[in-house]
Coordinates of N, CA and C and ligand atoms in Angstrom, one line a residue:
M5 N -14.7 -7.3 -15.4 CA -13.5 -7.0 -14.6 C -13.8 -6.6 -13.2
L6 N -15.0 -6.1 -13.0 CA -15.3 -5.6 -11.6 C -15.8 -6.7 -10.8
S7 N -15.7 -7.9 -11.3 CA -16.4 -9.0 -10.6 C -15.9 -9.2 -9.2
H8 N -14.5 -9.4 -9.0 CA -14.0 -9.6 -7.7 C -14.3 -8.4 -6.8
Y9 N -14.2 -7.3 -7.5 CA -14.4 -6.1 -6.8 C -15.8 -5.9 -6.2
S10 N -16.8 -6.2 -7.1 CA -18.1 -6.0 -6.6 C -18.6 -7.1 -5.6
A11 N -17.9 -8.2 -5.7 CA -18.2 -9.3 -4.8 C -17.9 -8.8 -3.3
L12 N -17.0 -7.9 -3.2 CA -16.7 -7.3 -1.9 C -17.7 -6.2 -1.7
N13 N -17.8 -5.8 -0.4 CA -18.7 -4.8 -0.1 C -18.1 -3.4 -0.2
I14 N -18.4 -2.8 -1.3 CA -17.8 -1.5 -1.6 C -18.3 -0.4 -0.6
E15 N -19.5 -0.5 -0.1 CA -20.0 0.4 0.8 C -19.2 0.4 2.1
S16 N -18.8 -0.9 2.5 CA -18.0 -1.0 3.7 C -16.6 -0.4 3.6
L17 N -16.1 -0.6 2.3 CA -14.7 0.0 2.1 C -14.8 1.5 2.2
I18 N -15.8 2.1 1.6 CA -15.9 3.6 1.7 C -16.2 4.0 3.2
E19 N -17.0 3.3 3.8 CA -17.4 3.6 5.2 C -16.1 3.5 6.1
K20 N -15.3 2.4 5.9 CA -14.1 2.3 6.7 C -13.1 3.4 6.5
I21 N -12.9 3.7 5.2 CA -11.9 4.8 5.0 C -12.4 6.1 5.5
D22 N -13.7 6.3 5.4 CA -14.3 7.5 6.0 C -14.1 7.6 7.5
Q23 N -14.4 6.5 8.1 CA -14.4 6.4 9.6 C -12.9 6.4 10.2
Y24 N -12.1 5.5 9.5 CA -10.8 5.2 10.1 C -9.6 5.8 9.3
G25 N -9.8 6.0 8.1 CA -8.7 6.5 7.2 C -7.9 5.3 6.6
F26 N -8.3 4.1 6.9 CA -7.7 3.0 6.3 C -8.6 1.8 6.2
C27 N -8.3 0.9 5.4 CA -9.1 -0.4 5.4 C -8.3 -1.5 4.8
I28 N -8.7 -2.7 5.1 CA -8.1 -3.9 4.7 C -9.1 -4.8 3.9
M29 N -8.7 -5.1 2.7 CA -9.7 -5.8 1.8 C -9.0 -7.1 1.3
D30 N -9.6 -8.3 1.7 CA -9.0 -9.5 1.2 C -9.6 -9.9 -0.1
H31 N -8.9 -10.7 -0.9 CA -9.3 -11.2 -2.2 C -9.6 -10.0 -3.2
F32 N -8.8 -8.9 -3.1 CA -9.0 -7.8 -4.0 C -8.7 -8.3 -5.4
I33 N -7.7 -9.2 -5.5 CA -7.3 -9.8 -6.8 C -7.5 -11.3 -6.6
S34 N -7.9 -12.0 -7.7 CA -8.1 -13.5 -7.5 C -6.8 -14.2 -7.3
D35 N -6.9 -15.4 -6.8 CA -5.7 -16.2 -6.5 C -4.8 -16.4 -7.8
S36 N -5.5 -16.6 -8.9 CA -4.7 -16.9 -10.1 C -4.0 -15.7 -10.6
I37 N -4.6 -14.5 -10.5 CA -3.9 -13.3 -10.9 C -2.8 -13.0 -10.0
T38 N -3.0 -13.2 -8.7 CA -2.0 -13.0 -7.7 C -0.8 -13.9 -8.0
L39 N -1.1 -15.1 -8.3 CA 0.0 -16.1 -8.6 C 0.8 -15.6 -9.8
T40 N 0.1 -15.1 -10.9 CA 0.7 -14.7 -12.1 C 1.6 -13.5 -11.8
L41 N 1.1 -12.5 -11.0 CA 1.9 -11.3 -10.7 C 3.1 -11.7 -9.9
A42 N 3.0 -12.6 -9.0 CA 4.1 -13.1 -8.2 C 5.2 -13.7 -9.1
G43 N 4.7 -14.5 -10.1 CA 5.6 -15.1 -11.1 C 6.3 -14.1 -11.9
E44 N 5.6 -13.1 -12.3 CA 6.3 -12.0 -13.1 C 7.3 -11.3 -12.3
L45 N 7.0 -11.1 -11.0 CA 7.9 -10.4 -10.1 C 9.2 -11.3 -9.9
S46 N 9.0 -12.6 -9.7 CA 10.1 -13.5 -9.6 C 11.0 -13.5 -10.8
T47 N 10.4 -13.5 -12.0 CA 11.1 -13.5 -13.3 C 12.0 -12.2 -13.4
L48 N 11.4 -11.0 -13.0 CA 12.1 -9.8 -13.1 C 13.3 -9.8 -12.1
N49 N 13.0 -10.4 -10.9 CA 14.0 -10.4 -9.9 C 15.2 -11.4 -10.3
D50 N 14.8 -12.5 -10.8 CA 15.8 -13.5 -11.3 C 16.7 -12.9 -12.4
S51 N 16.1 -12.1 -13.2 CA 16.9 -11.5 -14.3 C 17.5 -10.2 -14.0
A52 N 17.5 -9.9 -12.7 CA 18.2 -8.7 -12.1 C 17.6 -7.4 -12.7
R53 N 16.3 -7.4 -12.9 CA 15.7 -6.2 -13.5 C 15.0 -5.3 -12.4
M54 N 15.0 -5.8 -11.2 CA 14.5 -5.0 -10.1 C 15.7 -4.2 -9.6
H55 N 15.5 -3.0 -9.0 CA 16.6 -2.2 -8.4 C 16.3 -1.8 -7.0
A56 N 17.4 -1.6 -6.3 CA 17.3 -1.2 -4.9 C 16.4 0.1 -4.7
A57 N 15.5 0.0 -3.8 CA 14.6 1.2 -3.6 C 15.3 2.2 -2.7
G58 N 15.0 3.5 -3.0 CA 15.6 4.6 -2.3 C 14.7 5.2 -1.3
T59 N 15.2 6.1 -0.5 CA 14.5 6.9 0.5 C 14.8 8.4 0.3
G60 N 14.1 9.2 1.1 CA 14.4 10.6 1.0 C 13.5 11.3 0.0
R61 N 13.6 12.6 -0.1 CA 12.7 13.4 -0.9 C 12.6 12.9 -2.4
D62 N 13.7 12.6 -3.0 CA 13.6 12.1 -4.4 C 13.8 10.6 -4.5
F63 N 13.8 9.9 -3.3 CA 14.0 8.5 -3.3 C 15.3 8.1 -3.9
G64 N 16.3 9.0 -3.8 CA 17.6 8.8 -4.4 C 18.6 8.2 -3.5
T65 N 18.3 8.1 -2.2 CA 19.3 7.6 -1.3 C 19.1 6.2 -1.0
I66 N 20.1 5.4 -1.2 CA 19.9 3.9 -1.0 C 20.5 3.7 0.4
N67 N 19.7 3.1 1.3 CA 20.1 2.8 2.6 C 19.4 1.5 3.0
K68 N 20.1 0.4 2.8 CA 19.5 -1.0 2.9 C 19.0 -1.2 4.4
R69 N 19.6 -0.5 5.3 CA 19.2 -0.7 6.7 C 17.8 0.0 6.9
L70 N 17.6 1.1 6.3 CA 16.3 1.8 6.4 C 15.2 1.1 5.5
R71 N 15.7 0.7 4.3 CA 14.7 0.2 3.4 C 15.4 -0.9 2.5
G72 N 15.0 -2.1 2.6 CA 15.7 -3.2 2.0 C 15.1 -3.9 0.8
D73 N 14.0 -3.2 0.3 CA 13.4 -3.9 -0.9 C 14.0 -3.5 -2.2
S74 N 13.7 -4.3 -3.2 CA 14.0 -4.0 -4.6 C 12.7 -3.8 -5.3
I75 N 12.7 -2.8 -6.2 CA 11.4 -2.5 -6.9 C 11.5 -2.5 -8.4
Y76 N 10.3 -2.5 -9.0 CA 10.2 -2.4 -10.5 C 8.9 -1.6 -10.8
W77 N 9.1 -0.4 -11.4 CA 8.0 0.4 -11.7 C 7.2 -0.1 -12.9
L78 N 5.9 -0.2 -12.7 CA 5.0 -0.7 -13.8 C 4.6 0.4 -14.7
N79 N 4.5 0.0 -16.0 CA 4.1 0.9 -17.0 C 2.8 0.4 -17.7
E80 N 1.7 1.1 -17.5 CA 0.4 0.6 -17.9 C 0.4 0.3 -19.5
N81 N 1.2 1.0 -20.2 CA 1.2 0.9 -21.7 C 1.8 -0.4 -22.1
V82 N 2.6 -1.0 -21.3 CA 3.2 -2.3 -21.7 C 2.9 -3.4 -20.6
A83 N 1.7 -3.3 -20.1 CA 1.3 -4.2 -19.0 C 1.0 -5.6 -19.5
S84 N 1.3 -6.6 -18.7 CA 0.9 -8.0 -19.0 C -0.6 -8.1 -18.7
L85 N -1.2 -9.2 -19.1 CA -2.6 -9.4 -18.9 C -2.9 -9.2 -17.4
A86 N -2.1 -9.9 -16.6 CA -2.4 -9.8 -15.1 C -2.2 -8.4 -14.6
Q87 N -1.2 -7.7 -15.1 CA -1.1 -6.3 -14.7 C -2.2 -5.4 -15.2
Q88 N -2.8 -5.7 -16.4 CA -3.9 -5.0 -16.9 C -5.1 -5.2 -15.9
T89 N -5.3 -6.4 -15.4 CA -6.4 -6.7 -14.5 C -6.2 -5.8 -13.2
Y90 N -5.0 -5.8 -12.7 CA -4.7 -4.9 -11.6 C -5.0 -3.4 -11.9
F91 N -4.6 -2.9 -13.1 CA -4.8 -1.5 -13.4 C -6.4 -1.3 -13.6
T92 N -7.1 -2.2 -14.1 CA -8.5 -2.1 -14.2 C -9.2 -2.0 -12.9
Q93 N -8.8 -2.9 -12.0 CA -9.4 -2.9 -10.6 C -9.0 -1.5 -9.9
M94 N -7.8 -1.1 -10.1 CA -7.4 0.1 -9.4 C -8.1 1.4 -10.0
E95 N -8.4 1.3 -11.3 CA -9.1 2.4 -11.9 C -10.5 2.5 -11.3
A96 N -11.1 1.3 -11.1 CA -12.5 1.3 -10.5 C -12.4 1.9 -9.1
L97 N -11.3 1.5 -8.4 CA -11.2 2.1 -7.0 C -10.9 3.6 -7.0
R98 N -10.2 4.0 -8.0 CA -9.9 5.5 -8.1 C -11.2 6.3 -8.3
L99 N -12.0 5.8 -9.2 CA -13.3 6.5 -9.5 C -14.2 6.5 -8.3
L100 N -14.2 5.3 -7.6 CA -15.0 5.2 -6.4 C -14.6 6.2 -5.3
L101 N -13.3 6.2 -5.1 CA -12.8 7.2 -4.1 C -13.1 8.6 -4.4
N102 N -12.9 8.9 -5.7 CA -13.2 10.3 -6.1 C -14.6 10.7 -5.9
Q103 N -15.5 9.7 -6.3 CA -16.9 9.9 -6.2 C -17.4 10.2 -4.8
H104 N -16.8 9.4 -3.8 CA -17.2 9.5 -2.5 C -16.5 10.6 -1.7
F105 N -15.2 10.9 -2.0 CA -14.5 11.8 -1.1 C -14.0 13.0 -1.9
Y106 N -14.3 13.2 -3.1 CA -13.9 14.4 -3.9 C -12.4 14.6 -3.8
L107 N -11.7 13.6 -3.9 CA -10.2 13.7 -3.7 C -9.5 14.3 -4.9
G108 N -10.1 14.2 -6.1 CA -9.4 14.6 -7.3 C -8.2 13.8 -7.6
L109 N -8.3 12.5 -7.3 CA -7.2 11.6 -7.7 C -7.2 11.4 -9.2
F110 N -6.0 11.7 -9.8 CA -5.9 11.7 -11.2 C -5.0 10.7 -11.8
A111 N -4.2 10.1 -11.1 CA -3.2 9.1 -11.6 C -2.8 8.1 -10.6
L112 N -2.2 7.0 -11.1 CA -1.7 6.0 -10.2 C -0.3 5.7 -10.5
E113 N 0.6 5.6 -9.6 CA 1.9 5.1 -9.8 C 2.1 3.8 -9.0
S114 N 2.7 2.8 -9.6 CA 2.8 1.6 -8.9 C 4.1 0.8 -9.2
H115 N 4.6 0.1 -8.2 CA 5.7 -0.7 -8.4 C 5.6 -2.0 -7.7
L116 N 6.2 -3.0 -8.3 CA 6.4 -4.3 -7.7 C 7.5 -4.2 -6.7
A117 N 7.4 -4.9 -5.6 CA 8.5 -4.9 -4.6 C 8.8 -6.2 -4.0
I118 N 10.0 -6.5 -3.8 CA 10.4 -7.7 -3.1 C 11.3 -7.4 -1.9
Y119 N 11.0 -7.8 -0.8 CA 11.8 -7.7 0.4 C 12.4 -9.1 0.7
P120 N 13.8 -9.2 0.4 CA 14.4 -10.4 0.7 C 14.3 -10.7 2.2
T121 N 14.4 -12.0 2.5 CA 14.4 -12.5 3.9 C 15.2 -11.5 4.8
G122 N 14.5 -11.1 5.9 CA 15.3 -10.3 6.9 C 15.3 -8.8 6.7
T123 N 14.9 -8.4 5.5 CA 14.9 -6.9 5.2 C 13.6 -6.3 5.7
E124 N 13.7 -5.0 5.8 CA 12.6 -4.2 6.3 C 12.5 -2.8 5.7
Y125 N 11.5 -2.1 6.1 CA 11.3 -0.7 5.7 C 10.9 0.0 7.0
K126 N 11.8 0.8 7.5 CA 11.6 1.4 8.8 C 10.4 2.4 8.8
K127 N 10.0 2.8 9.9 CA 8.8 3.6 10.1 C 8.9 4.9 9.2
H128 N 7.9 5.2 8.4 CA 8.0 6.3 7.5 C 6.5 6.7 7.1
L129 N 6.5 7.9 6.4 CA 5.2 8.4 5.9 C 5.4 8.4 4.4
D130 N 4.3 8.1 3.6 CA 4.5 8.1 2.2 C 4.4 9.5 1.5
Q131 N 4.0 10.5 2.4 CA 4.0 11.8 1.8 C 4.9 12.7 2.6
F132 N 5.7 13.5 2.0 CA 6.6 14.4 2.7 C 5.9 15.5 3.4
E133 N 6.4 15.8 4.6 CA 5.6 16.7 5.4 C 5.8 18.2 5.0
T134 N 6.9 18.5 4.5 CA 7.1 19.9 4.0 C 6.2 20.1 2.8
K135 N 5.6 21.2 2.7 CA 4.8 21.6 1.6 C 5.7 21.7 0.3
N136 N 5.2 21.1 -0.8 CA 6.0 21.3 -2.0 C 5.5 22.5 -2.8
D137 N 6.3 23.4 -3.0 CA 5.9 24.6 -3.6 C 5.9 24.5 -5.2
K138 N 6.5 23.4 -5.7 CA 6.4 23.3 -7.1 C 5.1 22.7 -7.6
Q139 N 4.2 22.5 -6.7 CA 2.9 21.9 -7.0 C 3.0 20.6 -7.8
Q140 N 3.9 19.8 -7.3 CA 4.0 18.5 -8.0 C 3.0 17.6 -7.4
P141 N 2.6 16.6 -8.2 CA 1.6 15.6 -7.7 C 2.0 15.0 -6.3
Q142 N 1.1 14.9 -5.5 CA 1.3 14.3 -4.2 C 0.6 13.0 -4.1
R143 N 1.3 12.1 -3.3 CA 0.7 10.8 -3.0 C -0.4 11.1 -2.0
Q144 N -1.6 10.6 -2.3 CA -2.8 10.9 -1.4 C -3.3 9.6 -0.8
I145 N -3.3 8.5 -1.5 CA -3.8 7.3 -1.0 C -2.8 6.2 -1.3
S146 N -2.4 5.5 -0.3 CA -1.5 4.3 -0.5 C -2.3 3.0 -0.6
C147 N -1.9 2.2 -1.5 CA -2.6 0.9 -1.7 C -1.6 -0.2 -1.9
I148 N -1.6 -1.1 -1.0 CA -0.6 -2.2 -1.1 C -1.3 -3.5 -1.3
L149 N -0.9 -4.2 -2.4 CA -1.5 -5.5 -2.7 C -0.4 -6.5 -2.5
Y150 N -0.7 -7.5 -1.7 CA 0.3 -8.6 -1.4 C 0.2 -9.7 -2.3
L151 N 1.3 -10.3 -2.6 CA 1.4 -11.3 -3.7 C 1.9 -12.7 -3.2
N152 N 2.1 -12.8 -1.9 CA 2.7 -14.0 -1.3 C 1.6 -15.2 -1.2
Q153 N 2.0 -16.3 -1.7 CA 1.2 -17.5 -1.5 C 1.4 -18.1 -0.1
D154 N 0.4 -18.6 0.5 CA 0.5 -19.4 1.7 C 1.3 -18.7 2.8
W155 N 1.1 -17.4 3.0 CA 1.8 -16.7 4.0 C 1.1 -17.0 5.3
I156 N 1.9 -17.3 6.3 CA 1.3 -17.5 7.7 C 1.9 -16.4 8.6
D157 N 1.2 -16.2 9.7 CA 1.5 -15.1 10.6 C 2.9 -15.2 11.1
N158 N 3.4 -16.4 11.3 CA 4.7 -16.7 11.8 C 5.8 -16.3 10.8
D159 N 5.5 -16.1 9.5 CA 6.5 -15.7 8.5 C 6.9 -14.2 8.8
G160 N 6.1 -13.5 9.6 CA 6.4 -12.1 9.9 C 6.1 -11.2 8.7
G161 N 6.9 -10.2 8.5 CA 6.7 -9.3 7.3 C 5.5 -8.5 7.4
H162 N 5.0 -8.2 8.6 CA 3.8 -7.5 8.8 C 4.0 -6.0 8.3
L163 N 2.9 -5.5 7.8 CA 2.8 -4.0 7.7 C 2.3 -3.5 9.0
R164 N 3.2 -2.7 9.6 CA 2.8 -2.1 10.9 C 2.2 -0.7 10.7
L165 N 0.9 -0.5 11.0 CA 0.3 0.8 10.8 C 0.3 1.4 12.2
Y166 N 0.8 2.7 12.3 CA 0.7 3.4 13.5 C -0.5 4.3 13.5
L167 N -1.4 4.0 14.4 CA -2.7 4.6 14.3 C -2.8 5.8 15.2
N168 N -1.7 6.2 15.9 CA -1.8 7.2 16.9 C -1.3 8.5 16.5
Q169 N -0.6 8.6 15.4 CA 0.1 9.8 15.1 C -0.6 10.5 13.9
K170 N -0.7 11.8 14.0 CA -1.2 12.7 13.0 C -2.7 12.4 12.6
N171 N -3.3 11.5 13.3 CA -4.6 11.1 12.8 C -5.6 10.9 13.9
N172 N -5.4 11.7 15.0 CA -6.3 11.6 16.1 C -7.8 11.9 15.7
A173 N -7.9 12.8 14.7 CA -9.2 13.1 14.2 C -9.9 12.0 13.4
V174 N -9.0 11.1 12.9 CA -9.6 10.0 12.1 C -10.0 8.8 12.9
I175 N -9.1 8.5 13.9 CA -9.4 7.3 14.6 C -10.1 7.6 15.9
D176 N -11.2 6.9 16.1 CA -12.0 7.0 17.3 C -11.4 6.0 18.3
P177 N -10.7 6.4 19.4 CA -10.1 5.5 20.3 C -11.0 4.5 20.9
S178 N -12.3 4.8 21.0 CA -13.2 3.9 21.6 C -13.3 2.5 20.9
I179 N -12.9 2.5 19.6 CA -13.0 1.2 18.9 C -11.9 0.3 19.4
F180 N -10.9 0.8 20.1 CA -9.8 -0.1 20.6 C -9.9 0.0 22.1
K181 N -10.8 -0.7 22.7 CA -11.3 -0.5 24.0 C -10.2 -0.5 25.1
N182 N -9.3 -1.6 25.0 CA -8.3 -1.8 26.1 C -7.0 -1.1 25.8
L183 N -6.9 -0.3 24.8 CA -5.6 0.2 24.5 C -5.5 1.7 24.7
Q184 N -4.4 2.1 25.1 CA -4.1 3.6 25.2 C -3.8 4.0 23.7
L185 N -4.1 5.2 23.5 CA -4.0 5.7 22.1 C -2.5 5.6 21.6
E186 N -1.6 5.8 22.6 CA -0.2 5.8 22.1 C 0.3 4.3 21.8
D187 N -0.5 3.4 22.3 CA -0.1 2.0 22.1 C -0.5 1.4 20.7
I188 N -1.4 2.2 20.1 CA -2.1 1.5 19.0 C -1.3 1.4 17.8
Q189 N -1.0 0.1 17.5 CA -0.3 -0.3 16.3 C -1.1 -1.5 15.7
L190 N -1.2 -1.5 14.5 CA -1.9 -2.6 13.9 C -0.9 -3.3 13.0
D191 N -0.7 -4.6 13.3 CA 0.2 -5.4 12.4 C -0.6 -6.3 11.5
I192 N -0.4 -6.0 10.2 CA -1.2 -6.6 9.2 C -0.3 -7.6 8.4
S193 N -0.8 -8.9 8.3 CA 0.0 -9.9 7.6 C -0.2 -9.7 6.1
P194 N 1.0 -9.9 5.4 CA 0.9 -9.6 3.9 C 0.4 -10.9 3.2
I195 N -0.8 -11.1 3.3 CA -1.4 -12.3 2.7 C -1.8 -12.1 1.2
G196 N -1.4 -13.0 0.4 CA -1.7 -12.9 -1.0 C -3.1 -12.5 -1.3
G197 N -3.3 -11.5 -2.2 CA -4.6 -11.1 -2.6 C -5.2 -9.9 -1.8
R198 N -4.5 -9.7 -0.6 CA -5.0 -8.7 0.3 C -4.6 -7.3 -0.1
L199 N -5.5 -6.3 -0.1 CA -5.2 -5.0 -0.4 C -5.4 -4.1 0.9
V200 N -4.4 -3.4 1.2 CA -4.5 -2.4 2.4 C -4.5 -1.0 1.8
I201 N -5.4 -0.2 2.2 CA -5.6 1.1 1.7 C -5.5 2.1 2.9
F202 N -4.7 3.1 2.7 CA -4.6 4.2 3.8 C -4.3 5.5 3.3
L203 N -4.6 6.5 4.0 CA -4.3 7.9 3.6 C -2.8 8.2 3.8
S204 N -2.2 8.6 2.7 CA -0.7 8.7 2.6 C -0.2 9.7 3.6
D205 N -0.9 10.8 3.8 CA -0.4 11.9 4.7 C -0.7 11.6 6.1
T206 N -1.3 10.5 6.5 CA -1.8 10.4 7.8 C -1.2 9.3 8.6
F207 N -0.8 8.2 8.0 CA -0.4 7.0 8.7 C 1.1 6.7 8.5
Y208 N 1.8 6.9 9.7 CA 3.2 6.3 9.7 C 3.1 4.8 9.6
H209 N 4.0 4.1 9.0 CA 3.9 2.7 8.9 C 5.3 2.1 8.6
A210 N 5.5 0.8 8.8 CA 6.7 0.2 8.6 C 6.5 -1.2 8.1
V211 N 7.5 -1.8 7.4 CA 7.5 -3.2 7.0 C 8.4 -3.9 7.9
L212 N 7.9 -4.9 8.6 CA 8.7 -5.7 9.6 C 9.4 -6.8 8.8
P213 N 10.6 -7.2 9.3 CA 11.3 -8.3 8.6 C 10.6 -9.6 8.6
A214 N 10.8 -10.4 7.6 CA 10.1 -11.7 7.4 C 11.1 -12.8 7.3
S215 N 10.7 -14.0 7.5 CA 11.5 -15.2 7.4 C 11.5 -15.8 6.0
R216 N 10.9 -15.1 5.1 CA 10.9 -15.5 3.7 C 10.8 -14.3 2.8
D217 N 11.0 -14.4 1.5 CA 10.9 -13.3 0.6 C 9.5 -12.8 0.7
R218 N 9.3 -11.5 0.6 CA 8.0 -10.9 0.7 C 7.7 -10.1 -0.5
M219 N 6.6 -10.4 -1.2 CA 6.3 -9.7 -2.5 C 5.0 -8.9 -2.4
S220 N 5.1 -7.7 -3.1 CA 3.9 -6.9 -3.1 C 3.8 -6.0 -4.4
L221 N 2.7 -5.4 -4.5 CA 2.5 -4.4 -5.6 C 1.9 -3.2 -5.0
T222 N 2.7 -2.2 -4.9 CA 2.3 -1.0 -4.2 C 1.9 0.1 -5.2
G223 N 0.7 0.7 -4.9 CA 0.2 1.8 -5.8 C -0.1 3.0 -5.0
W224 N 0.1 4.2 -5.6 CA -0.3 5.4 -4.9 C -1.2 6.2 -5.9
F225 N -2.3 6.7 -5.4 CA -3.1 7.6 -6.2 C -2.6 9.0 -5.9
L226 N -2.5 9.8 -6.9 CA -1.9 11.1 -6.8 C -2.9 12.2 -7.0
T227 N -2.7 13.3 -6.3 CA -3.5 14.5 -6.5 C -2.5 15.6 -7.0
R228 N -3.0 16.6 -7.5 CA -2.1 17.7 -8.0 C -1.9 18.7 -6.8
Ligands
OGA327 C1 6.1 1.4 0.8 C2 5.5 0.7 1.9 C3 4.4 -1.3 2.8 C4 4.2 -2.7 2.5 O1 6.4 0.8 -0.3 O2 6.2 2.7 0.9 O3 5.4 1.2 3.0 O4 3.5 -3.4 3.3 N1 5.1 -0.6 1.8 O5 4.8 -3.3 1.6
MN328 MN1 5.3 3.3 2.7

């Protein structure tokens, strides 16, 4: 199961997260598994089993202008074969992150998501800024796996990562030689099989509108 994973350079993944707080990994999942997951998502969507995603503290507020995707929470206990592959890969990633960063990541929550043509998710943070006193699990690491076949840059739908806010300690501005720190945005194309990992409490980000439906499987590693 670790085959795709170990084919990638794990050291460089750890090194990049350590250095920058995010990293982009292509071919995290094979083309055939990506295709199967996309098919499962389409089936759920066609049978109206996805529901409008919310925003706010409990994600209970539906505002299509702020966030236009529909989602389906995955349950590991009833996972399809392709979903099991995803969970296995993510478990390896969880152990690796814990081993290197002592993060105490103990669980993963994940949902499939579809952004219909033209919809977006405005700039936001995956972790709420106010301290939660109930000591509920917090999202620590965001991991977004893209499921679109043959995505081209012109299709849009980029994940825009804002590298300048809350994370001055993480990003070394000298790596972006010609840019001012306030200008730094990274637009990442949602190419099938690609996994983007970033620190949930650090990076503001947005999903830009696309000219076709955009599919993903988003996971968050939680800490207590
Ligand atoms: C999210 C999110 C980004 C993406 O689901 O919170 O920001 O690229 N997704 O799909
Ligand atoms: Mn997000």
